[in-house]
PDB file of C-alpha atoms in Angstrom:
ATOM      1  CA  MET F   1      74.504 -50.953 -23.218  1.00  0.00           C
ATOM      2  CA  ARG F   2      74.556 -49.919 -26.634  1.00  0.00           C
ATOM      3  CA  TRP F   3      74.834 -45.811 -25.643  1.00  0.00           C
ATOM      4  CA  LEU F   4      77.361 -46.727 -23.334  1.00  0.00           C
ATOM      5  CA  ARG F   5      79.578 -48.906 -25.736  1.00  0.00           C
ATOM      6  CA  LEU F   6      79.463 -46.212 -28.531  1.00  0.00           C
ATOM      7  CA  TYR F   7      80.202 -43.613 -25.961  1.00  0.00           C
ATOM      8  CA  LEU F   8      83.341 -45.662 -25.146  1.00  0.00           C
ATOM      9  CA  ARG F   9      84.769 -46.249 -28.234  1.00  0.00           C
ATOM     10  CA  SER F  10      84.185 -42.453 -29.648  1.00  0.00           C
ATOM     11  CA  ARG F  11      86.397 -41.415 -26.322  1.00  0.00           C
ATOM     12  CA  ARG F  12      89.077 -43.616 -26.718  1.00  0.00           C
ATOM     13  CA  VAL F  13      88.720 -44.727 -23.561  1.00  0.00           C
ATOM     14  CA  ALA F  14      90.723 -47.891 -23.534  1.00  0.00           C
ATOM     15  CA  PRO F  15      93.910 -46.935 -25.087  1.00  0.00           C
ATOM     16  CA  ALA F  16      93.437 -44.395 -21.722  1.00  0.00           C
ATOM     17  CA  LEU F  17      92.961 -46.551 -18.952  1.00  0.00           C
ATOM     18  CA  ALA F  18      95.725 -48.913 -20.390  1.00  0.00           C
ATOM     19  CA  VAL F  19      98.103 -46.470 -20.693  1.00  0.00           C
ATOM     20  CA  SER F  20      96.891 -44.725 -17.134  1.00  0.00           C
ATOM     21  CA  THR F  21      96.831 -49.291 -15.497  1.00  0.00           C
ATOM     22  CA  ALA F  22     100.138 -49.914 -17.520  1.00  0.00           C
ATOM     23  CA  THR F  23     102.275 -46.883 -15.649  1.00  0.00           C
ATOM     24  CA  ALA F  24     101.016 -47.630 -12.326  1.00  0.00           C
ATOM     25  CA  ALA F  25     101.967 -51.006 -12.851  1.00  0.00           C
ATOM     26  CA  LEU F  26     105.431 -49.865 -13.899  1.00  0.00           C
ATOM     27  CA  VAL F  27     106.458 -47.597 -11.395  1.00  0.00           C
ATOM     28  CA  TRP F  28     105.542 -50.533  -9.182  1.00  0.00           C
ATOM     29  CA  VAL F  29     107.017 -53.204 -10.169  1.00  0.00           C
ATOM     30  CA  LEU F  30     110.331 -50.798  -9.911  1.00  0.00           C
ATOM     31  CA  ALA F  31     109.533 -49.293  -6.689  1.00  0.00           C
ATOM     32  CA  LEU F  32     109.167 -53.319  -5.676  1.00  0.00           C
ATOM     33  CA  VAL F  33     112.881 -53.646  -7.234  1.00  0.00           C
ATOM     34  CA  TYR F  34     114.621 -51.155  -6.806  1.00  0.00           C
ATOM     35  CA  SER F  35     113.622 -49.617  -3.504  1.00  0.00           C
ATOM     36  CA  ASP F  36     114.162 -51.118  -0.114  1.00  0.00           C
ATOM     37  CA  ALA F  37     111.348 -47.813   1.073  1.00  0.00           C
ATOM     38  CA  GLY F  38     107.486 -49.050   2.069  1.00  0.00           C
ATOM     39  CA  THR F  39     106.169 -45.855   0.124  1.00  0.00           C
ATOM     40  CA  ILE F  40     106.802 -44.872  -2.899  1.00  0.00           C
ATOM     41  CA  ASP F  41     107.718 -41.245  -3.132  1.00  0.00           C
ATOM     42  CA  ALA F  42     105.647 -37.893  -3.553  1.00  0.00           C
ATOM     43  CA  ARG F  43     107.413 -37.245  -6.827  1.00  0.00           C
ATOM     44  CA  ALA F  44     107.481 -40.685  -8.395  1.00  0.00           C
ATOM     45  CA  VAL F  45     103.551 -40.845  -7.674  1.00  0.00           C
ATOM     46  CA  SER F  46     102.637 -36.862  -9.592  1.00  0.00           C
ATOM     47  CA  LEU F  47     104.662 -38.283 -11.997  1.00  0.00           C
ATOM     48  CA  THR F  48     102.773 -41.505 -12.334  1.00  0.00           C
ATOM     49  CA  VAL F  49      98.963 -39.514 -11.932  1.00  0.00           C
ATOM     50  CA  MET F  50     100.022 -36.908 -14.773  1.00  0.00           C
ATOM     51  CA  VAL F  51     100.174 -40.239 -17.285  1.00  0.00           C
ATOM     52  CA  ALA F  52      97.100 -41.008 -16.160  1.00  0.00           C
ATOM     53  CA  VAL F  53      96.003 -37.582 -15.867  1.00  0.00           C
ATOM     54  CA  ALA F  54      97.000 -36.865 -19.469  1.00  0.00           C
ATOM     55  CA  ALA F  55      95.810 -40.238 -21.152  1.00  0.00           C
ATOM     56  CA  PHE F  56      92.048 -39.856 -19.917  1.00  0.00           C
ATOM     57  CA  ALA F  57      93.023 -35.997 -21.698  1.00  0.00           C
ATOM     58  CA  ALA F  58      91.673 -37.050 -24.836  1.00  0.00           C
ATOM     59  CA  THR F  59      88.548 -38.282 -23.920  1.00  0.00           C
ATOM     60  CA  LEU F  60      86.899 -35.595 -22.556  1.00  0.00           C
ATOM     61  CA  GLY F  61      86.247 -34.321 -25.716  1.00  0.00           C
ATOM     62  CA  GLY F  62      84.583 -37.026 -29.682  1.00  0.00           C
ATOM     63  CA  ALA F  63      84.394 -36.553 -32.007  1.00  0.00           C
ATOM     64  CA  ASP F  64      81.744 -34.863 -33.679  1.00  0.00           C
ATOM     65  CA  ASP F  65      81.157 -31.102 -31.827  1.00  0.00           C
ATOM     66  CA  ALA F  66      77.561 -30.457 -32.579  1.00  0.00           C
ATOM     67  CA  LEU F  67      77.169 -33.354 -30.708  1.00  0.00           C
ATOM     68  CA  ASP F  68      79.003 -32.665 -27.940  1.00  0.00           C
ATOM     69  CA  HIS F  69      76.473 -29.986 -27.797  1.00  0.00           C
ATOM     70  CA  THR F  70      73.327 -30.726 -28.403  1.00  0.00           C
ATOM     71  CA  ALA F  71      70.352 -29.938 -26.559  1.00  0.00           C
ATOM     72  CA  SER F  72      68.562 -33.357 -26.744  1.00  0.00           C
ATOM     73  CA  ILE F  73      71.247 -35.026 -24.769  1.00  0.00           C
ATOM     74  CA  ASN F  74      71.685 -33.429 -20.921  1.00  0.00           C
ATOM     75  CA  TRP F  75      75.398 -32.807 -20.985  1.00  0.00           C
ATOM     76  CA  PRO F  76      76.776 -31.395 -17.945  1.00  0.00           C
ATOM     77  CA  VAL F  77      75.721 -34.391 -16.300  1.00  0.00           C
ATOM     78  CA  ARG F  78      77.508 -36.719 -18.248  1.00  0.00           C
ATOM     79  CA  ARG F  79      80.062 -34.619 -18.398  1.00  0.00           C
ATOM     80  CA  ALA F  80      80.331 -34.214 -14.591  1.00  0.00           C
ATOM     81  CA  GLY F  81      80.124 -38.071 -14.069  1.00  0.00           C
ATOM     82  CA  HIS F  82      83.107 -38.293 -17.061  1.00  0.00           C
ATOM     83  CA  LEU F  83      84.553 -36.812 -14.832  1.00  0.00           C
ATOM     84  CA  VAL F  84      83.913 -39.018 -11.428  1.00  0.00           C
ATOM     85  CA  VAL F  85      85.109 -42.245 -12.915  1.00  0.00           C
ATOM     86  CA  THR F  86      87.693 -41.005 -13.820  1.00  0.00           C
ATOM     87  CA  ALA F  87      88.900 -40.082 -11.316  1.00  0.00           C
ATOM     88  CA  ALA F  88      87.994 -42.956  -9.836  1.00  0.00           C
ATOM     89  CA  VAL F  89      89.286 -45.067 -12.468  1.00  0.00           C
ATOM     90  CA  ILE F  90      93.032 -43.393 -11.511  1.00  0.00           C
ATOM     91  CA  VAL F  91      93.406 -43.581  -7.999  1.00  0.00           C
ATOM     92  CA  ALA F  92      91.412 -47.614  -7.795  1.00  0.00           C
ATOM     93  CA  PRO F  93      95.408 -49.224  -8.958  1.00  0.00           C
ATOM     94  CA  LEU F  94      96.942 -46.681  -6.612  1.00  0.00           C
ATOM     95  CA  LEU F  95      95.174 -47.823  -3.771  1.00  0.00           C
ATOM     96  CA  LEU F  96      94.986 -51.494  -4.356  1.00  0.00           C
ATOM     97  CA  THR F  97      98.615 -51.357  -4.265  1.00  0.00           C
ATOM     98  CA  THR F  98      98.543 -50.762  -0.521  1.00  0.00           C
ATOM     99  CA  VAL F  99      97.631 -54.169   0.597  1.00  0.00           C
ATOM    100  CA  THR F 100     101.248 -55.023  -0.745  1.00  0.00           C
ATOM    101  CA  ASP F 101     104.958 -53.961   0.358  1.00  0.00           C
ATOM    102  CA  THR F 102     104.937 -51.486  -1.945  1.00  0.00           C
ATOM    103  CA  ARG F 103     102.056 -49.025  -2.170  1.00  0.00           C
ATOM    104  CA  PHE F 104     101.394 -45.593  -3.358  1.00  0.00           C
ATOM    105  CA  ALA F 105     100.589 -43.750  -0.021  1.00  0.00           C
ATOM    106  CA  PRO F 106      99.417 -41.914   2.186  1.00  0.00           C
ATOM    107  CA  LEU F 107      95.708 -42.384  -0.380  1.00  0.00           C
ATOM    108  CA  ALA F 108      95.462 -38.056   0.654  1.00  0.00           C
ATOM    109  CA  VAL F 109      98.335 -37.206  -1.430  1.00  0.00           C
ATOM    110  CA  VAL F 110      97.393 -39.864  -3.845  1.00  0.00           C
ATOM    111  CA  VAL F 111      93.740 -38.652  -4.431  1.00  0.00           C
ATOM    112  CA  ARG F 112      94.987 -35.327  -4.023  1.00  0.00           C
ATOM    113  CA  ASN F 113      96.808 -34.768  -6.657  1.00  0.00           C
ATOM    114  CA  THR F 114      94.354 -37.115  -8.945  1.00  0.00           C
ATOM    115  CA  VAL F 115      91.772 -34.826  -8.340  1.00  0.00           C
ATOM    116  CA  GLY F 116      94.000 -30.998  -8.895  1.00  0.00           C
ATOM    117  CA  LEU F 117      95.362 -32.586 -12.087  1.00  0.00           C
ATOM    118  CA  LEU F 118      92.179 -33.812 -13.320  1.00  0.00           C
ATOM    119  CA  GLY F 119      90.515 -30.708 -12.314  1.00  0.00           C
ATOM    120  CA  LEU F 120      93.254 -28.423 -14.065  1.00  0.00           C
ATOM    121  CA  THR F 121      92.835 -31.214 -17.195  1.00  0.00           C
ATOM    122  CA  ALA F 122      88.921 -30.276 -17.315  1.00  0.00           C
ATOM    123  CA  LEU F 123      90.156 -26.375 -16.706  1.00  0.00           C
ATOM    124  CA  GLY F 124      92.095 -26.965 -19.590  1.00  0.00           C
ATOM    125  CA  ALA F 125      89.530 -28.900 -21.849  1.00  0.00           C
ATOM    126  CA  ALA F 126      87.164 -26.677 -21.282  1.00  0.00           C
ATOM    127  CA  LEU F 127      89.643 -22.735 -22.440  1.00  0.00           C
ATOM    128  CA  VAL F 128      91.123 -24.402 -25.664  1.00  0.00           C
ATOM    129  CA  GLY F 129      90.129 -27.975 -26.386  1.00  0.00           C
ATOM    130  CA  ALA F 130      91.283 -32.204 -25.264  1.00  0.00           C
ATOM    131  CA  ALA F 131      93.448 -31.999 -27.167  1.00  0.00           C
ATOM    132  CA  LEU F 132      95.504 -29.852 -25.846  1.00  0.00           C
ATOM    133  CA  SER F 133      94.226 -29.925 -21.979  1.00  0.00           C
ATOM    134  CA  TRP F 134      97.307 -32.357 -20.622  1.00  0.00           C
ATOM    135  CA  VAL F 135      99.870 -29.372 -20.886  1.00  0.00           C
ATOM    136  CA  ALA F 136      98.962 -27.582 -18.422  1.00  0.00           C
ATOM    137  CA  PRO F 137      99.467 -30.478 -15.960  1.00  0.00           C
ATOM    138  CA  LEU F 138     102.681 -31.626 -17.422  1.00  0.00           C
ATOM    139  CA  SER F 139     104.212 -28.253 -16.991  1.00  0.00           C
ATOM    140  CA  TRP F 140     102.934 -28.187 -13.259  1.00  0.00           C
ATOM    141  CA  THR F 141     104.044 -31.361 -12.424  1.00  0.00           C
ATOM    142  CA  LEU F 142     107.484 -31.263 -14.221  1.00  0.00           C
ATOM    143  CA  ALA F 143     107.844 -27.526 -11.833  1.00  0.00           C
ATOM    144  CA  SER F 144     107.016 -29.060  -9.005  1.00  0.00           C
ATOM    145  CA  LEU F 145     109.571 -31.314 -10.011  1.00  0.00           C
ATOM    146  CA  LEU F 146     112.633 -29.359 -10.016  1.00  0.00           C
ATOM    147  CA  PRO F 147     115.537 -29.823  -7.387  1.00  0.00           C
ATOM    148  CA  PHE F 148     114.759 -26.492  -6.015  1.00  0.00           C
ATOM    149  CA  ILE F 149     111.186 -27.177  -4.915  1.00  0.00           C
ATOM    150  CA  GLU F 150     110.392 -29.175  -1.197  1.00  0.00           C
ATOM    151  CA  PRO F 151     108.332 -29.678   1.022  1.00  0.00           C
ATOM    152  CA  SER F 152     107.378 -26.222   2.708  1.00  0.00           C
ATOM    153  CA  THR F 153     106.445 -24.218   4.938  1.00  0.00           C
ATOM    154  CA  LYS F 154     105.732 -21.084   3.003  1.00  0.00           C
ATOM    155  CA  PRO F 155     102.720 -21.382   1.759  1.00  0.00           C
ATOM    156  CA  ALA F 156     103.552 -19.722  -1.452  1.00  0.00           C
ATOM    157  CA  MET F 157     105.917 -22.841  -1.919  1.00  0.00           C
ATOM    158  CA  GLN F 158     103.265 -25.148  -0.928  1.00  0.00           C
ATOM    159  CA  VAL F 159     101.248 -23.743  -3.757  1.00  0.00           C
ATOM    160  CA  ALA F 160     104.110 -23.875  -6.626  1.00  0.00           C
ATOM    161  CA  GLY F 161     105.230 -27.211  -6.185  1.00  0.00           C
ATOM    162  CA  TRP F 162     101.450 -28.766  -3.497  1.00  0.00           C
ATOM    163  CA  LEU F 163     102.339 -32.541  -5.757  1.00  0.00           C
ATOM    164  CA  ILE F 164     105.008 -33.689  -3.425  1.00  0.00           C
ATOM    165  CA  GLN F 165     104.107 -31.417  -0.208  1.00  0.00           C
ATOM    166  CA  PRO F 166     102.764 -33.845   2.200  1.00  0.00           C
ATOM    167  CA  ALA F 167      98.789 -34.617   3.234  1.00  0.00           C
ATOM    168  CA  GLY F 168      97.893 -31.920   5.260  1.00  0.00           C
ATOM    169  CA  THR F 169      99.439 -29.069   4.495  1.00  0.00           C
ATOM    170  CA  THR F 170      96.638 -26.222   4.064  1.00  0.00           C
ATOM    171  CA  ALA F 171      97.951 -24.579   1.047  1.00  0.00           C
ATOM    172  CA  ALA F 172      98.545 -27.256  -0.832  1.00  0.00           C
ATOM    173  CA  THR F 173      94.746 -28.840   0.013  1.00  0.00           C
ATOM    174  CA  VAL F 174      93.850 -25.898  -0.504  1.00  0.00           C
ATOM    175  CA  CYS F 175      95.487 -25.643  -4.281  1.00  0.00           C
ATOM    176  CA  ALA F 176      93.943 -29.057  -5.222  1.00  0.00           C
ATOM    177  CA  THR F 177      90.590 -28.748  -4.167  1.00  0.00           C
ATOM    178  CA  VAL F 178      90.439 -25.336  -6.481  1.00  0.00           C
ATOM    179  CA  LEU F 179      91.666 -26.836  -9.448  1.00  0.00           C
ATOM    180  CA  ALA F 180      89.243 -29.724  -8.076  1.00  0.00           C
ATOM    181  CA  VAL F 181      85.991 -27.817  -8.801  1.00  0.00           C
ATOM    182  CA  THR F 182      86.988 -24.743 -10.934  1.00  0.00           C
ATOM    183  CA  GLY F 183      87.916 -27.310 -13.912  1.00  0.00           C
ATOM    184  CA  LEU F 184      84.760 -29.928 -13.091  1.00  0.00           C
ATOM    185  CA  ALA F 185      83.065 -26.308 -12.983  1.00  0.00           C
ATOM    186  CA  ALA F 186      83.958 -25.493 -15.929  1.00  0.00           C
ATOM    187  CA  TYR F 187      83.722 -28.743 -17.822  1.00  0.00           C
ATOM    188  CA  THR F 188      80.324 -29.479 -16.665  1.00  0.00           C
ATOM    189  CA  LEU F 189      79.605 -26.213 -17.813  1.00  0.00           C
ATOM    190  CA  ARG F 190      80.977 -25.512 -20.875  1.00  0.00           C
ATOM    191  CA  GLY F 191      82.762 -28.996 -22.112  1.00  0.00           C
ATOM    192  CA  CYS F 192      85.046 -28.414 -25.032  1.00  0.00           C
ATOM    193  CA  PRO F 193      85.151 -25.364 -27.238  1.00  0.00           C
ATOM    194  CA  ARG F 194      83.799 -26.427 -31.426  1.00  0.00           C
ATOM    195  CA  ARG F 195      86.663 -26.890 -33.045  1.00  0.00           C
ATOM    196  CA  PRO F 196      87.345 -25.529 -36.892  1.00  0.00           C
ATOM    197  CA  ALA F 197      85.319 -27.711 -39.630  1.00  0.00           C
ATOM    198  CA  ALA F 198      88.530 -28.345 -41.545  1.00  0.00           C
ATOM    199  CA  GLU F 199      89.624 -30.392 -37.925  1.00  0.00           C
ATOM    200  CA  THR F 200      86.966 -32.620 -37.861  1.00  0.00           C
ATOM    201  CA  THR F 201      85.810 -33.233 -41.304  1.00  0.00           C
ATOM    202  CA  PRO F 202      86.686 -37.462 -42.352  1.00  0.00           C
ATOM    203  CA  ASP F 203      89.720 -37.539 -44.648  1.00  0.00           C
ATOM    204  CA  HIS F 204      88.625 -38.618 -48.040  1.00  0.00           C
TER     205      HIS F 204
END
């Protein structure tokens, strides 16, 4: 348990969890107060998930790059477990709302968007590091919210705006799955790249 506490602290998990949960609660309360629709729409779902994923992006890297690459610890298993648990932690508060009259739904869209954006973040972490890994999911989410991006029967539009496509849209599901699998594989096997020593040396 001591190792787990140290790991969670070094990854700054508590602030990320607070931001993720607070964002879901805020969006749910706003929908409850200002909307008569029982289902929170896909754009609000995407924004909520994006904020949660961006918050957890910082947890993909530790303070000590040398420790994160040491061969004495089975890091690939820990990295894969970190991503799986993170996805579950992001989905859990959204899933809880399904027992209320105002809910994040359908569940298939919540899960698809979470694993897709988290996979994109993990891929970014493996390529450019945890500090900048939130840029790609933020950019794709904002692009999907543009007024001319709508649910469509055209595959190209389904990929470009996969975050707001209805559940069961094949191209959107495939896009999210590819992002999730690619990000999981890249981050699990590679982790974050080593940073210059100047960025990890504490100030005196």
